[in-house]
Amino acid sequence: SGYALAQQTFSAWGHDFTVSQFAPQQMMVGVATDSKTGRKFNVVKLKNGKMMAISPITGMQGMPEMAQDDMVQ
């Protein structure tokens, strides 16, 4: 369980996190649709060409592991 709104701290997976300042950015966004089930989720395309899924923190089973070059900066 966890929560995160437009705030500077949040708790999830038994950890407390601080969040950098929020800054407006222009991003390529889309919706991915599973061709068999029709289920959908949001995706962003990063400047380095990689795609990332956007998911509510409360819907994630555990803390994600991210490589430094996958961070949105």
Tab-separated table of C-alpha atoms in Angstrom:
chain	number	residue	atom	x	y	z
A	1	SER	CA	0.000	0.000	0.000
A	2	GLY	CA	1.131	3.536	-0.594
A	3	TYR	CA	-0.004	6.968	-1.581
A	4	ALA	CA	1.457	9.770	-3.640
A	5	LEU	CA	-0.110	13.002	-4.705
A	6	ALA	CA	1.624	16.235	-5.697
A	7	GLN	CA	3.607	16.242	-2.471
A	8	GLN	CA	7.288	16.151	-1.583
A	9	THR	CA	7.229	12.933	0.467
A	10	PHE	CA	5.324	9.672	0.388
A	11	SER	CA	5.400	6.207	1.924
A	12	ALA	CA	5.147	2.902	0.058
A	13	TRP	CA	6.345	-0.689	0.524
A	14	GLY	CA	7.487	0.106	4.065
A	15	HIS	CA	9.811	2.910	2.905
A	16	ASP	CA	9.620	6.707	3.123
A	17	PHE	CA	10.560	8.623	-0.031
A	18	THR	CA	11.380	12.244	-0.787
A	19	VAL	CA	10.483	13.599	-4.203
A	20	SER	CA	12.478	16.103	-6.240
A	21	GLN	CA	10.794	19.355	-7.180
A	22	PHE	CA	8.056	18.813	-9.727
A	23	ALA	CA	8.859	20.509	-13.027
A	24	PRO	CA	6.839	20.727	-16.236
A	25	GLN	CA	8.265	18.651	-19.066
A	26	GLN	CA	7.127	17.845	-22.545
A	27	MET	CA	6.781	14.092	-23.064
A	28	MET	CA	5.504	11.699	-25.665
A	29	VAL	CA	2.616	9.813	-24.048
A	30	GLY	CA	0.371	7.052	-25.279
A	31	VAL	CA	-1.922	4.210	-24.283
A	32	ALA	CA	-0.845	0.591	-24.754
A	33	THR	CA	-3.654	-1.904	-25.380
A	34	ASP	CA	-3.290	-5.670	-24.967
A	35	SER	CA	-4.447	-7.193	-28.267
A	36	LYS	CA	-5.962	-10.254	-26.536
A	37	THR	CA	-7.637	-8.806	-23.446
A	38	GLY	CA	-8.168	-5.165	-24.386
A	39	ARG	CA	-6.611	-4.071	-21.076
A	40	LYS	CA	-4.869	-0.709	-21.270
A	41	PHE	CA	-2.153	1.234	-19.481
A	42	ASN	CA	-0.357	4.535	-19.973
A	43	VAL	CA	3.141	4.710	-21.463
A	44	VAL	CA	5.708	7.458	-21.991
A	45	LYS	CA	8.542	7.488	-24.494
A	46	LEU	CA	11.745	8.836	-22.937
A	47	LYS	CA	14.284	11.057	-24.680
A	48	ASN	CA	16.617	8.038	-24.961
A	49	GLY	CA	13.934	6.166	-26.950
A	50	LYS	CA	12.936	3.740	-24.188
A	51	MET	CA	9.276	3.304	-23.268
A	52	MET	CA	8.060	3.160	-19.677
A	53	ALA	CA	4.702	2.197	-18.226
A	54	ILE	CA	2.961	4.628	-15.905
A	55	SER	CA	1.159	2.917	-13.063
A	56	PRO	CA	-0.362	4.164	-9.813
A	57	ILE	CA	1.938	3.416	-6.892
A	58	THR	CA	-0.946	1.738	-5.091
A	59	GLY	CA	-1.245	-0.753	-7.961
A	60	MET	CA	2.383	-1.914	-7.839
A	61	GLN	CA	3.331	-5.084	-5.965
A	62	GLY	CA	6.748	-3.821	-4.879
A	63	MET	CA	9.275	-1.055	-5.294
A	64	PRO	CA	10.520	-0.935	-8.900
A	65	GLU	CA	14.224	-1.194	-9.719
A	66	MET	CA	15.317	1.516	-12.146
A	67	ALA	CA	18.595	2.063	-13.963
A	68	GLN	CA	19.941	5.610	-13.700
A	69	ASP	CA	19.608	6.153	-17.470
A	70	ASP	CA	15.887	5.328	-17.208
A	71	MET	CA	15.193	8.248	-14.865
A	72	VAL	CA	13.139	11.098	-16.313
A	73	GLN	CA	15.329	14.160	-15.879
